[in-house]
Short mmCIF file of C-alpha atoms in Angstrom, two decimals:
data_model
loop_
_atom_site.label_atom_id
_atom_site.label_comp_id
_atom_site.label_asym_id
_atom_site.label_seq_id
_atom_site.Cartn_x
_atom_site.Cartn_y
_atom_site.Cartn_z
CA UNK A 1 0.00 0.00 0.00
CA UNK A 2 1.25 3.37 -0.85
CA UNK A 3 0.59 6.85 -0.91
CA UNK A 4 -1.62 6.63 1.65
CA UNK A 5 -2.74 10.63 2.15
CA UNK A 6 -6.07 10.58 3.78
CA UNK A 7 -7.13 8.46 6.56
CA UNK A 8 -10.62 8.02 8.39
CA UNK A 9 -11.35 7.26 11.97
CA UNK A 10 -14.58 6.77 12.93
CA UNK A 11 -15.24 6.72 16.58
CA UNK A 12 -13.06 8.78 19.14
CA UNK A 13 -12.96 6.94 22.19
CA UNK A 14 -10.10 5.36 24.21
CA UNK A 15 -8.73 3.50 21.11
CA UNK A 16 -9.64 6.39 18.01
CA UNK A 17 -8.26 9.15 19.87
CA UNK A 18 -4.73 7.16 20.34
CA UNK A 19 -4.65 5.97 16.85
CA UNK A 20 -6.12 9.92 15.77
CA UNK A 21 -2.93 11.31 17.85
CA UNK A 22 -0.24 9.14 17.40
CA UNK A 23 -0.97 8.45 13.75
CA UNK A 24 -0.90 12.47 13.21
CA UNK A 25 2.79 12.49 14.76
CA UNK A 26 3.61 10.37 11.01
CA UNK A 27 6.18 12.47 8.76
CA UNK A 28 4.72 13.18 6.99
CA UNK A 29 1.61 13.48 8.58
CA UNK A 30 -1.65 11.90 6.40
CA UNK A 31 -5.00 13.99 6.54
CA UNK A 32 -6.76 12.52 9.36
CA UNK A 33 -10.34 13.07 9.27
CA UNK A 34 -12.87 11.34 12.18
CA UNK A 35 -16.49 10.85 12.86
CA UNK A 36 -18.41 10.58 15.82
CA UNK A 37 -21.99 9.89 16.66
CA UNK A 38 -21.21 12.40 19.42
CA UNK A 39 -19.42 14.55 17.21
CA UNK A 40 -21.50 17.61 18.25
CA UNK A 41 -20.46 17.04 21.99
CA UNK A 42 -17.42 19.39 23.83
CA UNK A 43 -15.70 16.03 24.78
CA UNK A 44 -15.38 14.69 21.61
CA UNK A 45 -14.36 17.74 19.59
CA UNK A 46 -11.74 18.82 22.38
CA UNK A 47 -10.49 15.21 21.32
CA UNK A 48 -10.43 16.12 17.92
CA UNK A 49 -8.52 19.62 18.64
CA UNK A 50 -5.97 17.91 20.81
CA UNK A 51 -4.53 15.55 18.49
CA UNK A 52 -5.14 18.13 15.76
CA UNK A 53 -7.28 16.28 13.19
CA UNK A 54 -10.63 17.30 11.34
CA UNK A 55 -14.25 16.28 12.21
CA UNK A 56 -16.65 15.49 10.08
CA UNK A 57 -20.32 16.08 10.33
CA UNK A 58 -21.36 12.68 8.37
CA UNK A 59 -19.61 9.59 8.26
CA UNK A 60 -19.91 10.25 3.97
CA UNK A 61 -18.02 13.33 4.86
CA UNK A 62 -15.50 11.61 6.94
CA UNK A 63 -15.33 8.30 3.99
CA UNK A 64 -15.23 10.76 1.28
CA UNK A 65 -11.04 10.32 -0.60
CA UNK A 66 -9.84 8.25 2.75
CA UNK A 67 -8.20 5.45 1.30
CA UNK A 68 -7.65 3.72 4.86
CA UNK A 69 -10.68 3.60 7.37
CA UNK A 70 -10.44 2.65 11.14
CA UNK A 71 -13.63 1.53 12.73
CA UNK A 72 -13.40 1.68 16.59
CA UNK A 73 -16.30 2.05 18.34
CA UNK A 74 -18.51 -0.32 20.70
CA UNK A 75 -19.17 -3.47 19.90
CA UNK A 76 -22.71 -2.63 19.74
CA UNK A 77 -22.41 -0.33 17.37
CA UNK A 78 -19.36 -2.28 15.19
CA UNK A 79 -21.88 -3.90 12.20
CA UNK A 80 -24.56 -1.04 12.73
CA UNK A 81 -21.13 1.17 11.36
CA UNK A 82 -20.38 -1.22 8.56
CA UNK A 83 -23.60 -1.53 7.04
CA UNK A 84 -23.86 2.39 7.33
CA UNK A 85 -20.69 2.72 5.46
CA UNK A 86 -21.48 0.61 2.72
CA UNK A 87 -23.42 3.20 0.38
CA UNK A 88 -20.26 5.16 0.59
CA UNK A 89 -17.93 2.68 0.43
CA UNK A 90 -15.94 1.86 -3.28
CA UNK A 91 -13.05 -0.15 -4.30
CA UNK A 92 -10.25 2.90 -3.01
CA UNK A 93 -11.32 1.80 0.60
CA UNK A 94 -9.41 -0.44 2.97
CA UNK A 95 -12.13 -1.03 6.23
CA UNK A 96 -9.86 -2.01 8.97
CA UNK A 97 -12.78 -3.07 11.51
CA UNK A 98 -10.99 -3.08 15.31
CA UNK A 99 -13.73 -3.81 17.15
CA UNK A 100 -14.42 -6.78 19.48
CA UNK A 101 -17.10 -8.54 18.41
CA UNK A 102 -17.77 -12.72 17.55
CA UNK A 103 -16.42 -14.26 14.44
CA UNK A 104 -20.27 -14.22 12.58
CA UNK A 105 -20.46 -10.46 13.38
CA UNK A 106 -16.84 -9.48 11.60
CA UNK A 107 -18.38 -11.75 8.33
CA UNK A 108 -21.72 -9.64 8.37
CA UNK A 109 -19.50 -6.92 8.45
CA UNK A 110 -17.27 -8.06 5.97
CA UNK A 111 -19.92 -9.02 3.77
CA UNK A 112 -21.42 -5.07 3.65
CA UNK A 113 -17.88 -3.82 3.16
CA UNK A 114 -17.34 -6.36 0.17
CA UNK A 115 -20.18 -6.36 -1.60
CA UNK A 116 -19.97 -2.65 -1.69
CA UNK A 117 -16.14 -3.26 -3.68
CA UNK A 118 -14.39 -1.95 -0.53
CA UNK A 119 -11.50 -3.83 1.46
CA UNK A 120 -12.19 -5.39 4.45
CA UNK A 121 -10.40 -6.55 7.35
CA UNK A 122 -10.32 -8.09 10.29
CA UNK A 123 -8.07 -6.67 13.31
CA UNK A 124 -8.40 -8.73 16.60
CA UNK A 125 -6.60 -5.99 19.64
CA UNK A 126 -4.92 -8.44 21.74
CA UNK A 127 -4.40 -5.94 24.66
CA UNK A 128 -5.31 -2.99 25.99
CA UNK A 129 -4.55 0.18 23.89
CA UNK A 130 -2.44 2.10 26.89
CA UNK A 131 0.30 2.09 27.82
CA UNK A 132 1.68 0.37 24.48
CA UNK A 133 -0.64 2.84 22.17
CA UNK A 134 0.18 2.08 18.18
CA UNK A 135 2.64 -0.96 19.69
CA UNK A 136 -0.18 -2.94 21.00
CA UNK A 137 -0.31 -6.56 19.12
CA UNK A 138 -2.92 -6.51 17.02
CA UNK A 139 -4.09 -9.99 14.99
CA UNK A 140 -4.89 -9.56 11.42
CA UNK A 141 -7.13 -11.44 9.06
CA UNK A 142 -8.21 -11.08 5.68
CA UNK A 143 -7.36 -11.60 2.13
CA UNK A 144 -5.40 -8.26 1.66
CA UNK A 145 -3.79 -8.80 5.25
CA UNK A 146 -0.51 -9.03 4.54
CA UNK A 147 -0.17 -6.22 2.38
CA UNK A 148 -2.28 -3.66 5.35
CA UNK A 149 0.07 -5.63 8.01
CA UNK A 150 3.06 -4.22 6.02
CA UNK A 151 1.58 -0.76 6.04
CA UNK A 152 0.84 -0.47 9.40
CA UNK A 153 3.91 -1.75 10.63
CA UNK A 154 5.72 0.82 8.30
CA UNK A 155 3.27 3.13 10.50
CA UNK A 156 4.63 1.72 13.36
CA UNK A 157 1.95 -0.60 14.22
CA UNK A 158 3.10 -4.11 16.02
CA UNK A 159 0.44 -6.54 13.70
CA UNK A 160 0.83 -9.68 12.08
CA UNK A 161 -1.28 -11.81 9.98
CA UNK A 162 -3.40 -14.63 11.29
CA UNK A 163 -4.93 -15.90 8.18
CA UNK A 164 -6.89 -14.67 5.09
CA UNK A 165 -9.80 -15.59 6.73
CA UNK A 166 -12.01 -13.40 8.29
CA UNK A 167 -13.06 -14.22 11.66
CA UNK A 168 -10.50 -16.41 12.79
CA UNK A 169 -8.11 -13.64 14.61
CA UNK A 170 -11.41 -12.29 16.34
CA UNK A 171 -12.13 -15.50 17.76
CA UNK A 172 -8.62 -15.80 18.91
CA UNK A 173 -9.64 -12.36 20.96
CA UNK A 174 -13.33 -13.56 21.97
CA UNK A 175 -11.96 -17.10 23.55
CA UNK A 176 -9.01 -14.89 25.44
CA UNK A 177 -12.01 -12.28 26.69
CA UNK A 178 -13.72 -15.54 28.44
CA UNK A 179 -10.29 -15.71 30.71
CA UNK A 180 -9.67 -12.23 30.82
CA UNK A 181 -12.81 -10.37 31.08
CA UNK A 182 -13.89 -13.27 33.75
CA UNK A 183 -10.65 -12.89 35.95
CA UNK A 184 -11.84 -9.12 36.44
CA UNK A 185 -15.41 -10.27 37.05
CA UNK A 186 -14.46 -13.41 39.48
CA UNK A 187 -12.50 -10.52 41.52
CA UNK A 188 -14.76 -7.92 41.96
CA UNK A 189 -17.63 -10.90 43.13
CA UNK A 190 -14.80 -12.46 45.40
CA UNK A 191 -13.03 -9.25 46.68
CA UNK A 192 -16.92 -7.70 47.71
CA UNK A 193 -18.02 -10.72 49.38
CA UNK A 194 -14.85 -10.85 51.40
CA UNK A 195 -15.16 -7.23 51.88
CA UNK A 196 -18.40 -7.45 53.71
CA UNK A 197 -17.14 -10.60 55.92
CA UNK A 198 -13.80 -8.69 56.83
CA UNK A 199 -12.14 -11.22 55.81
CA UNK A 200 -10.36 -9.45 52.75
CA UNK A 201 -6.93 -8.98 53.80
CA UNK A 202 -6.97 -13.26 54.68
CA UNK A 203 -8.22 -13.77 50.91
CA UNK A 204 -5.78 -11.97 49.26
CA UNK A 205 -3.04 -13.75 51.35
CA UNK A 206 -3.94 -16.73 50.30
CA UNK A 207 -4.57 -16.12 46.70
CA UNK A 208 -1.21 -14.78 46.50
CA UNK A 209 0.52 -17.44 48.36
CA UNK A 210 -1.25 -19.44 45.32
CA UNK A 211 -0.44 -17.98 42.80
CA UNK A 212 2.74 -15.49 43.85
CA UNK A 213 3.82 -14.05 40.53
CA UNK A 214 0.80 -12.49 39.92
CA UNK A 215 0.53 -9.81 42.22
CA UNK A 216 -2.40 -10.22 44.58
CA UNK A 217 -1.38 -8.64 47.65
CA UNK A 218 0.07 -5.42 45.48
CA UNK A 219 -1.79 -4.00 42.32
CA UNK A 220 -3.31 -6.98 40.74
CA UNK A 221 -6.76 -6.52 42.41
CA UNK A 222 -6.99 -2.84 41.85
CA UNK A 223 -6.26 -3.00 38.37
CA UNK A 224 -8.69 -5.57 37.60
CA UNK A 225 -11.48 -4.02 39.03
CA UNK A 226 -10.51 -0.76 37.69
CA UNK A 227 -10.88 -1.40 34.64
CA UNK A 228 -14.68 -2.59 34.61
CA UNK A 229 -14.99 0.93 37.01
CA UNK A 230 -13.27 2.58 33.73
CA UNK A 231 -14.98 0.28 30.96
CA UNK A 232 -17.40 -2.13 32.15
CA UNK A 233 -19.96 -0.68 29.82
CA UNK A 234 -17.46 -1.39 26.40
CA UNK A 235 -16.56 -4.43 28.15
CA UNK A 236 -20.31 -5.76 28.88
CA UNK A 237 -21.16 -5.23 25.31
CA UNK A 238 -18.11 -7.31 24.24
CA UNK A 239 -18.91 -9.99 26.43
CA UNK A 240 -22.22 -9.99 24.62
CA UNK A 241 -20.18 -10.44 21.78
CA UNK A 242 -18.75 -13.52 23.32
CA UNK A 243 -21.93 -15.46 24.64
CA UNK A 244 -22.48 -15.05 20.53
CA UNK A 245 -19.03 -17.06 19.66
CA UNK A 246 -19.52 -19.53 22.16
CA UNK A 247 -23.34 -19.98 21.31
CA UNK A 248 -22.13 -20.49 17.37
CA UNK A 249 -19.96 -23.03 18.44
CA UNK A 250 -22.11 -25.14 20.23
CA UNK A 251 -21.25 -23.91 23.90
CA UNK A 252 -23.20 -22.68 26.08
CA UNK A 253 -21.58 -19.95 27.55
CA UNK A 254 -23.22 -19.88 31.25
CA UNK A 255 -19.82 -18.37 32.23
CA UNK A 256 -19.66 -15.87 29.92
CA UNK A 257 -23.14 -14.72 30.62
CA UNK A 258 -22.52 -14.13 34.33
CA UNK A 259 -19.51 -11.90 33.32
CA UNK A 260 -22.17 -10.12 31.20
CA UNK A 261 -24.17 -9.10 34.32
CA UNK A 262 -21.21 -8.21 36.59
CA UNK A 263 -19.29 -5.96 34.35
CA UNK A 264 -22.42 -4.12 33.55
CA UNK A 265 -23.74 -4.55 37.31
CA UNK A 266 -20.51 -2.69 38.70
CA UNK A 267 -20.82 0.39 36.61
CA UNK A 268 -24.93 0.64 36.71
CA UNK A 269 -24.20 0.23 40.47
CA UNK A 270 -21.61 3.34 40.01
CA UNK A 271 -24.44 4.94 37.81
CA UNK A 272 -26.60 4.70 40.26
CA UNK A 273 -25.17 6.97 42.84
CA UNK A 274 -23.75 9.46 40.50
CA UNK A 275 -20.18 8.20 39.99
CA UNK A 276 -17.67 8.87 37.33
CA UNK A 277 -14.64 6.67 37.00
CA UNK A 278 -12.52 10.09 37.33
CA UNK A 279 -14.21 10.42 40.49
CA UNK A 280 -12.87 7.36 41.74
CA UNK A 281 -9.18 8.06 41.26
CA UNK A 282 -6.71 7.21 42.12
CA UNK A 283 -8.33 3.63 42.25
CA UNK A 284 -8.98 1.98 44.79
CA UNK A 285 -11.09 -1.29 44.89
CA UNK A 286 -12.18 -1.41 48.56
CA UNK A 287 -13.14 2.57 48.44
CA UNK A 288 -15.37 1.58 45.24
CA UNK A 289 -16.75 -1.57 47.08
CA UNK A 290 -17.58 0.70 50.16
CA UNK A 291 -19.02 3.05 47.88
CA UNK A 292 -21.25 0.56 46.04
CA UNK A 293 -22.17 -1.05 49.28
CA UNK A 294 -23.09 1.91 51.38
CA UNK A 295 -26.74 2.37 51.50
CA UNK A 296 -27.44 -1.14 51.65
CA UNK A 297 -29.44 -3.10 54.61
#
């Protein structure tokens, strides 16, 4: 891929305002144009300002001569922004779709993107986007993979190809969100229960005499619960996403469903009583357990 001069971005959360900012810092720096559904909000257009790229008013607008698109928004709204980028879509258009959603929803997607003469592929993000930003392994599938892999490495992306099949690098990232997404869930149940029985400091103890690499009598338990404080929402939706892959493989994903209603339990719980995530820092898990607790008979 070359002379790539105009790049879209639609959705300006977490992961679009890292890739908006860091892929502006390029020399030379491509046209960077985004869209929003909130693009008429302060928070999102302060966003745009800081990492000095254009918003658009449409998604047409923002499609319109970007040769590379990046769609990364919530995985309730990933194939809803597919099939409403198919009209606009034509063969100039490489649809790099980031978002983490089950094998069958990537294909829909793909199959909107395609049929439309656009490229499409599928990126599976393997970690979190901070701290590693444009480093963070990203999975790649698709039949022009290898070629976008090369370009985005060139932007200094860390990807690599999976396969030319689509679907197959995001169910590499669903199956990994069972573990992952369910070790944040398992401690926020465990670590409030103990809470309430005072018995908290004696749990952690022994987890960590367990399992003594991983950190449980230091951060560990405060950054896993901080981040469904920070994203349960996102990560509720993916785990949606997730119930879907297992389901279309024949399991039956009774796990993956509780995770479901404790991710999104934590921050309807925070909703509740007026919280912001910024209003919890710095994070601490027993100050948001107290806090979620309080009240209660």
């Amino acid at each position: 891929m070359t002379d790539i001069t105009r790049i879209a971005i639609i959705g300006l959360g977490e992961v679009g305002t890292i890739l908006a900012t860091d892929l502006k810092q390029q020399d030379p720096a491509p046209d960077i144009v985004a869209f929003d559904k909130q693009t008429g909000s302060g928070i999102i257009r302060e966003r745009a300002q800081r990492a000095g790229i254009r918003l658009a008013d449409s998604l047409c607008e923002a499609l319109a001569g970007s040769q590379i698109i990046f769609s990364a928004v919530t995985a309730a709204e990933s194939l809803n922004v597919a099939t409403a980028a198919a009209p606009h879509i034509t063969a100039q258009h490489t649809f790099l779709d980031l978002n983490s959603v089950s094998p069958n929803t990537k294909r829909a997607a793909m199959a909107a993107i395609e049929q439309a003469g656009g490229h499409y592929i599928d990126v599976a993000v393997m970690a979190p986007y901070p701290p590693a930003r444009l480093k963070t392994p990203l999975l790649l599938g698709g039949t022009h993979a290898h070629t976008v892999s090369e370009w985005l490495n060139q932007c200094g992306f860390n990807s690599k190809v999976h396969s030319n099949v689509v679907g197959e690098a995001s169910a590499i990232k669903m199956c990994r969100s069972v573990m992952i997404k369910g070790l944040e869930a398992l401690t926020a149940e465990c670590l409030s229960a103990a809470r309430q029985y005072g018995v908290e400091n004696e749990v952690l103890a022994s987890l960590h005499a367990s399992f003594p690499s991983l950190g449980w009598d230091d951060k560990l338990p405060h950054y896993l619960i901080s981040r469904i404080a920070e994203h349960g929402k996102r990560r509720a939706e993916e785990m949606r996403e997730v119930v879907k892959t297992l389901e279309d493989a024949g399991v039956a994903g009774a796990m993956s469903s509780g995770i479901v209603r404790v991710q999104q339990g934590v921050v309807d719980e925070l909703a509740a009583k007026g919280v912001r995530y910024s209003d919890l820092e710095p994070f601490n898990w027993v100050s948001m357990v107290d806090l979620i607790m309080s009240g209660r008979t």
